[in-house]
Coordinates of N, CA and C in Angstrom, one line a residue:
X958 N -11.4 3.9 38.9 CA -11.3 3.4 37.5 C -10.7 2.0 37.5
X959 N -11.4 1.0 37.0 CA -10.9 -0.3 37.0 C -9.9 -0.7 35.9
X960 N -9.3 -1.8 36.0 CA -8.3 -2.2 35.0 C -8.9 -2.5 33.6
X961 N -10.1 -3.0 33.6 CA -10.8 -3.3 32.3 C -11.0 -2.0 31.5
X962 N -11.4 -0.9 32.2 CA -11.6 0.3 31.5 C -10.3 0.9 31.0
X963 N -9.3 0.8 31.7 CA -7.9 1.3 31.3 C -7.5 0.5 30.1
X964 N -7.6 -0.9 30.1 CA -7.2 -1.7 29.0 C -8.0 -1.4 27.7
X965 N -9.3 -1.2 27.9 CA -10.2 -0.8 26.8 C -9.8 0.5 26.2
X966 N -9.5 1.5 27.0 CA -9.1 2.8 26.5 C -7.8 2.7 25.8
X967 N -6.9 1.9 26.4 CA -5.5 1.7 25.7 C -5.7 1.1 24.4
X968 N -6.5 0.0 24.3 CA -6.8 -0.6 23.0 C -7.3 0.4 22.0
X969 N -8.3 1.2 22.4 CA -8.9 2.1 21.5 C -7.9 3.2 21.0
X970 N -7.1 3.7 21.9 CA -6.1 4.7 21.6 C -5.0 4.1 20.6
X971 N -4.6 2.9 20.9 CA -3.6 2.3 20.0 C -4.1 2.0 18.6
X972 N -5.4 1.5 18.6 CA -6.0 1.2 17.3 C -6.3 2.5 16.5
X973 N -6.8 3.5 17.2 CA -7.0 4.8 16.6 C -5.8 5.4 16.1
X974 N -4.7 5.3 16.8 CA -3.4 5.9 16.3 C -2.9 5.1 15.1
X975 N -3.0 3.8 15.1 CA -2.6 3.1 13.9 C -3.4 3.4 12.6
X976 N -4.7 3.6 12.8 CA -5.6 3.9 11.7 C -5.2 5.3 11.2
X977 N -5.0 6.3 12.2 CA -4.6 7.6 11.8 C -3.3 7.6 11.1
X978 N -2.4 6.8 11.6 CA -1.0 6.7 10.9 C -1.2 6.2 9.5
X979 N -2.1 5.2 9.3 CA -2.3 4.7 8.0 C -2.9 5.7 7.0
X980 N -3.8 6.5 7.5 CA -4.4 7.6 6.7 C -3.4 8.6 6.3
X981 N -2.5 8.9 7.3 CA -1.4 9.9 7.1 C -0.5 9.4 6.0
X982 N -0.1 8.1 6.1 CA 0.9 7.6 5.1 C 0.2 7.6 3.7
X983 N -1.0 7.2 3.7 CA -1.7 7.2 2.4 C -1.9 8.6 1.8
X984 N -2.1 9.6 2.6 CA -2.3 10.9 2.1 C -1.0 11.5 1.7
X985 N 0.1 11.0 2.2 CA 1.4 11.5 1.8 C 1.7 11.3 0.4
X986 N 1.6 10.1 -0.1 CA 1.8 9.8 -1.5 C 1.1 8.6 -1.9
X987 N -0.2 8.7 -2.3 CA -1.0 7.6 -2.7 C -0.5 6.9 -3.9
X988 N 0.1 7.5 -4.8 CA 0.6 6.9 -6.0 C 1.7 5.9 -5.8
X989 N 2.4 6.1 -4.7 CA 3.6 5.2 -4.5 C 3.0 3.8 -3.9
X990 N 3.4 2.7 -4.5 CA 3.0 1.4 -4.1 C 3.4 1.1 -2.7
X991 N 4.5 1.5 -2.3 CA 5.0 1.2 -0.9 C 4.2 1.9 0.1
X992 N 3.7 3.1 -0.2 CA 2.9 3.9 0.7 C 1.5 3.2 0.8
X993 N 1.0 2.7 -0.3 CA -0.3 2.0 -0.2 C -0.2 0.7 0.6
X994 N 0.9 0.0 0.4 CA 1.0 -1.2 1.2 C 1.2 -0.9 2.7
X995 N 2.0 0.1 3.0 CA 2.2 0.4 4.4 C 0.9 0.9 5.0
X996 N 0.2 1.7 4.3 CA -1.1 2.2 4.8 C -2.1 1.1 5.0
X997 N -2.2 0.2 4.1 CA -3.1 -1.0 4.3 C -2.7 -1.8 5.4
X998 N -1.4 -2.0 5.6 CA -0.9 -2.8 6.7 C -1.2 -2.2 8.0
X999 N -1.0 -0.9 8.1 CA -1.2 -0.2 9.4 C -2.7 -0.1 9.7
X1000 N -3.5 0.1 8.6 CA -5.0 0.1 8.8 C -5.5 -1.2 9.4
X1001 N -5.1 -2.3 8.8 CA -5.6 -3.6 9.2 C -5.0 -3.9 10.6
X1002 N -3.8 -3.5 10.9 CA -3.2 -3.7 12.2 C -4.0 -2.9 13.3
X1003 N -4.5 -1.7 12.9 CA -5.3 -0.9 13.8 C -6.7 -1.4 14.0
X1004 N -7.2 -2.2 13.1 CA -8.6 -2.7 13.3 C -8.7 -3.7 14.4
X1005 N -7.6 -4.5 14.7 CA -7.6 -5.4 15.8 C -7.9 -4.8 17.1
X1006 N -7.1 -3.8 17.5 CA -7.3 -3.2 18.8 C -8.6 -2.4 18.9
X1007 N -9.0 -1.8 17.7 CA -10.3 -1.1 17.7 C -11.5 -2.0 17.9
X1008 N -11.5 -3.2 17.3 CA -12.6 -4.1 17.5 C -12.6 -4.7 18.9
X1009 N -11.4 -4.9 19.4 CA -11.3 -5.4 20.8 C -11.9 -4.4 21.8
X1010 N -11.5 -3.1 21.6 CA -12.1 -2.1 22.5 C -13.6 -1.9 22.3
X1011 N -14.1 -2.0 21.1 CA -15.5 -1.8 20.9 C -16.3 -3.0 21.4
X1012 N -15.7 -4.2 21.3 CA -16.4 -5.4 21.8 C -16.4 -5.4 23.4
X1013 N -15.3 -4.8 24.0 CA -15.3 -4.7 25.4 C -16.3 -3.8 25.9
X1014 N -16.5 -2.7 25.2 CA -17.6 -1.7 25.6 C -18.9 -2.3 25.4
X1015 N -19.2 -3.1 24.4 CA -20.5 -3.7 24.2 C -20.7 -4.8 25.2
X1016 N -19.7 -5.6 25.5 CA -19.9 -6.6 26.5 C -20.1 -6.1 27.9
X1017 N -19.5 -4.9 28.2 CA -19.8 -4.3 29.5 C -21.1 -3.6 29.6
X1018 N -21.8 -3.4 28.5 CA -23.1 -2.8 28.5 C -24.2 -3.8 28.9
X1019 N -25.4 -3.6 28.7 CA -26.5 -4.4 29.1 C -26.7 -5.6 28.2
X1020 N -26.0 -5.7 27.1 CA -26.3 -6.8 26.1 C -25.6 -8.1 26.7
X1021 N -26.3 -9.2 26.4 CA -25.8 -10.5 26.9 C -24.7 -11.0 25.9
X1022 N -23.8 -11.9 26.3 CA -22.8 -12.4 25.4 C -23.4 -13.2 24.2
X1023 N -24.6 -13.8 24.5 CA -25.2 -14.6 23.4 C -25.7 -13.6 22.3
X1024 N -26.3 -12.5 22.7 CA -26.7 -11.5 21.8 C -25.6 -10.8 21.0
X1025 N -24.4 -10.7 21.8 CA -23.3 -10.0 21.1 C -22.7 -10.9 20.0
X1026 N -22.8 -12.2 20.2 CA -22.2 -13.1 19.2 C -23.1 -13.1 17.9
X1027 N -24.3 -12.5 18.0 CA -25.1 -12.4 16.8 C -24.9 -11.1 16.1
X1028 N -24.1 -10.2 16.6 CA -23.9 -8.9 16.0 C -22.9 -9.0 14.9
X1029 N -22.9 -8.0 14.0 CA -22.0 -8.0 12.9 C -20.6 -7.7 13.4
X1030 N -20.5 -6.9 14.4 CA -19.1 -6.5 15.0 C -18.4 -7.8 15.4
X1031 N -19.1 -8.7 16.0 CA -18.4 -10.0 16.4 C -17.9 -10.7 15.2
X1032 N -18.6 -10.7 14.1 CA -18.2 -11.5 12.9 C -17.1 -10.7 12.1
X1033 N -17.0 -9.4 12.3 CA -16.1 -8.6 11.5 C -14.7 -8.5 12.2
X1034 N -14.6 -9.0 13.4 CA -13.4 -9.0 14.1 C -12.2 -9.6 13.4
X1035 N -12.3 -10.7 12.6 CA -11.2 -11.2 11.9 C -10.7 -10.4 10.7
X1036 N -11.3 -9.3 10.5 CA -10.8 -8.4 9.4 C -9.3 -8.0 9.7
X1037 N -8.9 -7.9 10.9 CA -7.6 -7.5 11.2 C -6.5 -8.5 10.7
X1038 N -6.9 -9.7 10.5 CA -6.0 -10.7 10.0 C -5.5 -10.4 8.6
X1039 N -6.1 -9.5 7.9 CA -5.6 -9.1 6.6 C -4.3 -8.4 6.7
X1040 N -3.9 -8.0 8.0 CA -2.6 -7.4 8.2 C -1.5 -8.3 7.7
X1041 N -1.6 -9.6 7.9 CA -0.5 -10.5 7.6 C -0.2 -10.7 6.1
X1042 N -1.2 -10.8 5.3 CA -0.9 -10.8 3.8 C -0.2 -9.5 3.4
X1043 N -0.7 -8.4 3.9 CA -0.1 -7.1 3.5 C 1.3 -7.0 4.0
X1044 N 1.6 -7.6 5.2 CA 2.9 -7.5 5.7 C 3.8 -8.4 4.9
X1045 N 3.3 -9.5 4.4 CA 4.1 -10.4 3.5 C 4.4 -9.7 2.2
X1046 N 3.4 -9.1 1.6 CA 3.6 -8.4 0.3 C 4.6 -7.2 0.6
X1047 N 4.5 -6.5 1.7 CA 5.4 -5.4 2.0 C 6.8 -6.0 2.1
X1048 N 7.0 -7.1 2.7 CA 8.3 -7.7 2.9 C 8.9 -8.1 1.5
X1049 N 8.0 -8.5 0.6 CA 8.5 -8.8 -0.8 C 8.8 -7.6 -1.6
X1050 N 8.2 -6.4 -1.2 CA 8.4 -5.2 -2.0 C 9.5 -4.3 -1.4
X1051 N 9.8 -4.3 -0.1 CA 10.7 -3.4 0.4 C 11.9 -4.2 1.0
X1052 N 13.1 -3.8 0.8 CA 13.7 -2.7 0.1 C 13.9 -2.9 -1.4
X1053 N 13.8 -4.2 -1.8 CA 13.9 -4.5 -3.2 C 12.6 -5.1 -3.7
X1054 N 12.1 -4.6 -4.8 CA 10.9 -5.2 -5.4 C 11.1 -6.5 -6.0
X1055 N 10.7 -7.6 -5.4 CA 10.9 -8.9 -5.9 C 9.9 -9.3 -6.9
X1056 N 8.8 -8.6 -7.0 CA 7.7 -8.9 -7.9 C 8.1 -8.5 -9.4
X1057 N 9.1 -7.7 -9.5 CA 9.5 -7.3 -10.9 C 10.0 -8.5 -11.7
X1058 N 10.5 -9.6 -11.0 CA 11.0 -10.8 -11.7 C 9.9 -11.8 -12.0
X1059 N 8.7 -11.6 -11.4 CA 7.6 -12.5 -11.6 C 7.1 -12.4 -13.1
X1060 N 6.7 -13.5 -13.7 CA 6.1 -13.4 -15.0 C 4.7 -13.0 -14.9
X1061 N 4.0 -13.5 -13.9 CA 2.6 -13.1 -13.6 C 2.5 -12.3 -12.3
X1062 N 2.2 -11.1 -12.4 CA 2.2 -10.2 -11.2 C 1.0 -10.4 -10.3
X1063 N 0.0 -11.1 -10.8 CA -1.2 -11.3 -10.0 C -1.0 -12.5 -9.0
X1064 N 0.1 -13.2 -9.1 CA 0.3 -14.3 -8.2 C 0.4 -13.8 -6.7
X1065 N 0.8 -12.6 -6.5 CA 0.9 -12.1 -5.2 C -0.4 -12.0 -4.4
X1066 N -1.5 -12.0 -5.1 CA -2.8 -12.0 -4.5 C -3.3 -13.3 -3.9
X1067 N -2.5 -14.4 -4.2 CA -2.9 -15.7 -3.6 C -2.7 -15.7 -2.1
X1068 N -1.9 -14.8 -1.5 CA -1.8 -14.8 -0.1 C -3.0 -14.3 0.6
X1069 N -4.0 -13.7 -0.1 CA -5.2 -13.2 0.5 C -6.3 -14.3 0.6
X1070 N -6.1 -15.5 0.0 CA -7.1 -16.5 -0.1 C -7.4 -17.1 1.3
X1071 N -6.3 -17.5 2.2 CA -6.7 -18.0 3.5 C -7.4 -17.0 4.4
X1072 N -7.1 -15.7 4.5 CA -7.9 -14.9 5.3 C -9.3 -14.7 4.7
X1073 N -9.5 -14.7 3.4 CA -10.8 -14.5 2.8 C -11.7 -15.8 3.1
X1074 N -11.1 -16.9 3.0 CA -11.8 -18.2 3.4 C -12.2 -18.2 4.8
X1075 N -11.3 -17.8 5.7 CA -11.5 -17.7 7.1 C -12.7 -16.7 7.4
X1076 N -12.6 -15.6 6.8 CA -13.7 -14.6 7.0 C -15.0 -15.1 6.5
X1077 N -15.1 -15.7 5.4 CA -16.3 -16.2 4.9 C -16.9 -17.3 5.8
X1078 N -16.0 -18.2 6.3 CA -16.5 -19.2 7.2 C -17.1 -18.7 8.5
X1079 N -16.4 -17.6 9.0 CA -16.9 -17.0 10.2 C -18.2 -16.2 10.0
X1080 N -18.4 -15.7 8.8 CA -19.6 -14.9 8.5 C -20.8 -15.9 8.4
X1081 N -20.6 -17.1 7.9 CA -21.7 -18.0 7.7 C -21.9 -19.0 8.8
X1082 N -20.9 -19.2 9.6 CA -21.0 -20.1 10.8 C -20.6 -19.4 12.0
X1083 N -21.3 -19.6 13.1 CA -21.0 -19.0 14.4 C -19.8 -19.6 15.0
X1084 N -19.6 -20.9 14.9 CA -18.4 -21.5 15.5 C -18.0 -22.7 14.6
X1085 N -16.9 -23.3 15.0 CA -16.4 -24.4 14.2 C -17.3 -25.6 14.4
X1086 N -18.0 -25.7 15.5 CA -18.9 -26.8 15.7 C -20.0 -26.8 14.7
X1087 N -20.6 -25.6 14.5 CA -21.7 -25.4 13.5 C -21.2 -25.8 12.1
X1088 N -19.9 -25.4 11.8 CA -19.4 -25.7 10.5 C -19.2 -27.2 10.3
X1089 N -18.7 -27.9 11.3 CA -18.5 -29.3 11.2 C -19.8 -30.1 11.3
X1090 N -20.9 -29.5 11.7 CA -22.2 -30.3 11.8 C -22.7 -30.5 10.4
X1091 N -22.2 -29.8 9.4 CA -22.7 -30.1 8.0 C -22.3 -31.5 7.6
X1092 N -21.2 -32.0 8.1 CA -20.6 -33.2 7.7 C -21.2 -34.4 8.5
X1093 N -22.1 -34.2 9.4 CA -22.6 -35.3 10.2 C -23.6 -36.0 9.3
X1094 N -23.6 -37.3 9.5 CA -24.6 -38.2 8.8 C -25.8 -38.4 9.8
X1095 N -26.9 -37.8 9.4 CA -28.1 -37.9 10.2 C -29.2 -38.6 9.4
X1096 N -29.8 -39.6 9.9 CA -30.8 -40.3 9.1 C -32.1 -39.5 8.9
X1097 N -32.3 -38.4 9.7 CA -33.5 -37.6 9.5 C -33.3 -36.6 8.3
X1098 N -32.1 -36.4 7.9 CA -31.8 -35.5 6.8 C -31.9 -36.3 5.5
X1099 N -32.3 -35.6 4.4 CA -32.5 -36.3 3.1 C -31.3 -36.4 2.3
X1100 N -30.3 -35.5 2.5 CA -29.1 -35.5 1.7 C -27.9 -35.0 2.4
X1101 N -26.8 -35.1 1.8 CA -25.5 -34.7 2.4 C -25.5 -33.2 2.6
X1102 N -26.0 -32.4 1.6 CA -25.9 -30.9 1.7 C -27.1 -30.3 2.3
X1103 N -28.0 -31.0 2.9 CA -29.2 -30.4 3.5 C -28.8 -29.8 4.8
X1104 N -29.1 -28.5 5.0 CA -28.7 -27.8 6.2 C -29.8 -27.9 7.2

Protein backbone atom coordinates (compact mmCIF):
# COMPACT_ATOMS: atom_id res chain seq x y z
CA UNK A 1 0.00 0.00 0.00
CA UNK A 2 1.57 3.26 -1.09
CA UNK A 3 1.51 6.59 0.68
CA UNK A 4 -0.86 8.21 -1.84
CA UNK A 5 -3.55 5.63 -1.15
CA UNK A 6 -3.17 6.12 2.61
CA UNK A 7 -3.44 9.90 2.30
CA UNK A 8 -6.47 9.57 -0.01
CA UNK A 9 -8.17 7.25 2.44
CA UNK A 10 -7.34 9.57 5.34
CA UNK A 11 -8.79 12.58 3.48
CA UNK A 12 -11.93 10.61 2.68
CA UNK A 13 -12.40 9.47 6.29
CA UNK A 14 -11.83 12.95 7.75
CA UNK A 15 -14.18 14.58 5.24
CA UNK A 16 -16.81 11.91 5.76
CA UNK A 17 -16.56 12.27 9.53
CA UNK A 18 -16.99 16.06 9.32
CA UNK A 19 -20.04 15.73 7.07
CA UNK A 20 -21.48 13.07 9.41
CA UNK A 21 -20.85 15.35 12.38
CA UNK A 22 -22.59 18.21 10.56
CA UNK A 23 -25.66 16.08 9.89
CA UNK A 24 -25.68 14.92 13.52
CA UNK A 25 -25.51 18.49 14.83
CA UNK A 26 -28.29 19.58 12.48
CA UNK A 27 -30.52 16.69 13.47
CA UNK A 28 -30.02 17.44 17.15
CA UNK A 29 -31.85 20.79 17.03
CA UNK A 30 -32.46 22.30 13.60
CA UNK A 31 -34.50 25.17 15.02
CA UNK A 32 -31.50 26.55 16.93
CA UNK A 33 -29.54 29.06 14.87
CA UNK A 34 -26.24 28.07 16.48
CA UNK A 35 -26.76 24.44 15.46
CA UNK A 36 -27.52 25.46 11.88
CA UNK A 37 -24.38 27.59 11.73
CA UNK A 38 -22.24 24.84 13.26
CA UNK A 39 -23.70 22.23 10.91
CA UNK A 40 -23.10 24.39 7.85
CA UNK A 41 -19.58 25.18 9.01
CA UNK A 42 -18.75 21.49 9.56
CA UNK A 43 -20.40 20.47 6.28
CA UNK A 44 -18.36 22.89 4.19
CA UNK A 45 -15.22 22.01 6.15
CA UNK A 46 -15.84 18.36 5.26
CA UNK A 47 -16.28 19.10 1.57
CA UNK A 48 -12.62 20.07 1.21
CA UNK A 49 -11.11 16.70 2.19
CA UNK A 50 -13.87 14.81 0.37
CA UNK A 51 -13.19 16.63 -2.90
CA UNK A 52 -9.44 16.15 -2.47
CA UNK A 53 -9.88 12.41 -1.96
CA UNK A 54 -12.29 12.06 -4.89
CA UNK A 55 -9.99 14.04 -7.16
CA UNK A 56 -7.06 11.84 -6.10
CA UNK A 57 -9.06 8.74 -7.01
CA UNK A 58 -10.00 10.22 -10.39
CA UNK A 59 -6.43 11.32 -11.13
CA UNK A 60 -5.09 7.85 -10.29
CA UNK A 61 -7.56 6.28 -12.71
CA UNK A 62 -7.22 6.19 -16.49
CA UNK A 63 -8.42 9.78 -17.03
CA UNK A 64 -5.85 12.35 -18.11
CA UNK A 65 -5.33 15.54 -16.07
CA UNK A 66 -6.60 17.63 -18.99
CA UNK A 67 -9.86 15.67 -19.06
CA UNK A 68 -10.16 15.96 -15.28
CA UNK A 69 -9.96 19.76 -15.43
CA UNK A 70 -13.05 19.68 -17.64
CA UNK A 71 -15.12 17.74 -15.10
CA UNK A 72 -17.62 19.35 -12.77
CA UNK A 73 -15.86 17.93 -9.71
CA UNK A 74 -12.78 19.99 -10.51
CA UNK A 75 -14.82 23.18 -10.65
CA UNK A 76 -16.86 22.43 -7.51
CA UNK A 77 -13.77 22.02 -5.34
CA UNK A 78 -13.88 25.67 -4.11
CA UNK A 79 -17.24 24.99 -2.43
CA UNK A 80 -15.34 24.21 0.74
CA UNK A 81 -14.30 27.86 0.99
CA UNK A 82 -17.82 28.67 2.20
CA UNK A 83 -16.51 27.34 5.51
CA UNK A 84 -14.87 30.70 6.20
CA UNK A 85 -17.98 32.93 5.99
CA UNK A 86 -19.87 30.47 8.17
CA UNK A 87 -16.99 30.47 10.66
CA UNK A 88 -17.09 34.28 10.74
CA UNK A 89 -20.84 34.33 11.32
CA UNK A 90 -20.41 31.65 14.01
CA UNK A 91 -17.81 33.84 15.72
CA UNK A 92 -20.23 36.76 15.61
CA UNK A 93 -23.00 34.61 17.09
CA UNK A 94 -21.28 32.56 19.79
CA UNK A 95 -21.10 33.07 22.81
CA UNK A 96 -22.91 36.42 22.52
CA UNK A 97 -25.18 37.22 19.58
CA UNK A 98 -23.75 40.44 18.18
CA UNK A 99 -26.32 40.56 15.37
CA UNK A 100 -29.04 41.59 17.79
CA UNK A 101 -27.56 45.11 17.87
CA UNK A 102 -27.60 45.47 14.07
CA UNK A 103 -30.37 47.55 12.55
CA UNK A 104 -30.28 45.53 9.34
CA UNK A 105 -29.87 41.81 10.04
CA UNK A 106 -29.24 40.96 6.39
CA UNK A 107 -25.87 42.70 6.43
CA UNK A 108 -24.33 39.47 7.72
CA UNK A 109 -24.80 37.88 4.31
CA UNK A 110 -22.27 40.25 2.72
CA UNK A 111 -19.49 37.90 3.85
CA UNK A 112 -20.72 35.38 1.25
CA UNK A 113 -20.06 37.69 -1.71
CA UNK A 114 -16.28 36.94 -2.14
CA UNK A 115 -16.68 33.13 -2.15
CA UNK A 116 -19.66 33.40 -4.51
CA UNK A 117 -17.73 35.60 -6.93
CA UNK A 118 -14.75 33.23 -6.71
CA UNK A 119 -16.96 30.23 -7.42
CA UNK A 120 -18.66 31.94 -10.37
CA UNK A 121 -15.30 32.92 -11.87
CA UNK A 122 -14.01 29.36 -11.53
CA UNK A 123 -17.15 27.91 -13.08
CA UNK A 124 -16.89 30.14 -16.14
CA UNK A 125 -13.10 30.26 -16.58
CA UNK A 126 -10.70 27.33 -16.34
CA UNK A 127 -7.84 29.45 -15.07
CA UNK A 128 -6.92 33.00 -14.24
CA UNK A 129 -5.14 33.30 -17.60
CA UNK A 130 -8.42 32.60 -19.44
CA UNK A 131 -10.16 35.18 -17.29
CA UNK A 132 -7.53 37.85 -17.99
CA UNK A 133 -7.57 37.14 -21.72
CA UNK A 134 -10.92 38.95 -21.89
CA UNK A 135 -9.09 42.23 -21.25
CA UNK A 136 -6.56 41.77 -24.05
CA UNK A 137 -6.79 44.20 -26.93
CA UNK A 138 -6.72 42.16 -30.10
CA UNK A 139 -7.19 43.84 -33.49
CA UNK A 140 -8.96 40.74 -34.83
CA UNK A 141 -11.80 41.12 -32.34
CA UNK A 142 -14.58 43.56 -33.08
CA UNK A 143 -15.20 44.83 -29.56
CA UNK A 144 -14.07 44.81 -25.97
CA UNK A 145 -16.64 42.25 -24.79
CA UNK A 146 -16.24 39.84 -27.70
CA UNK A 147 -15.18 36.45 -26.41
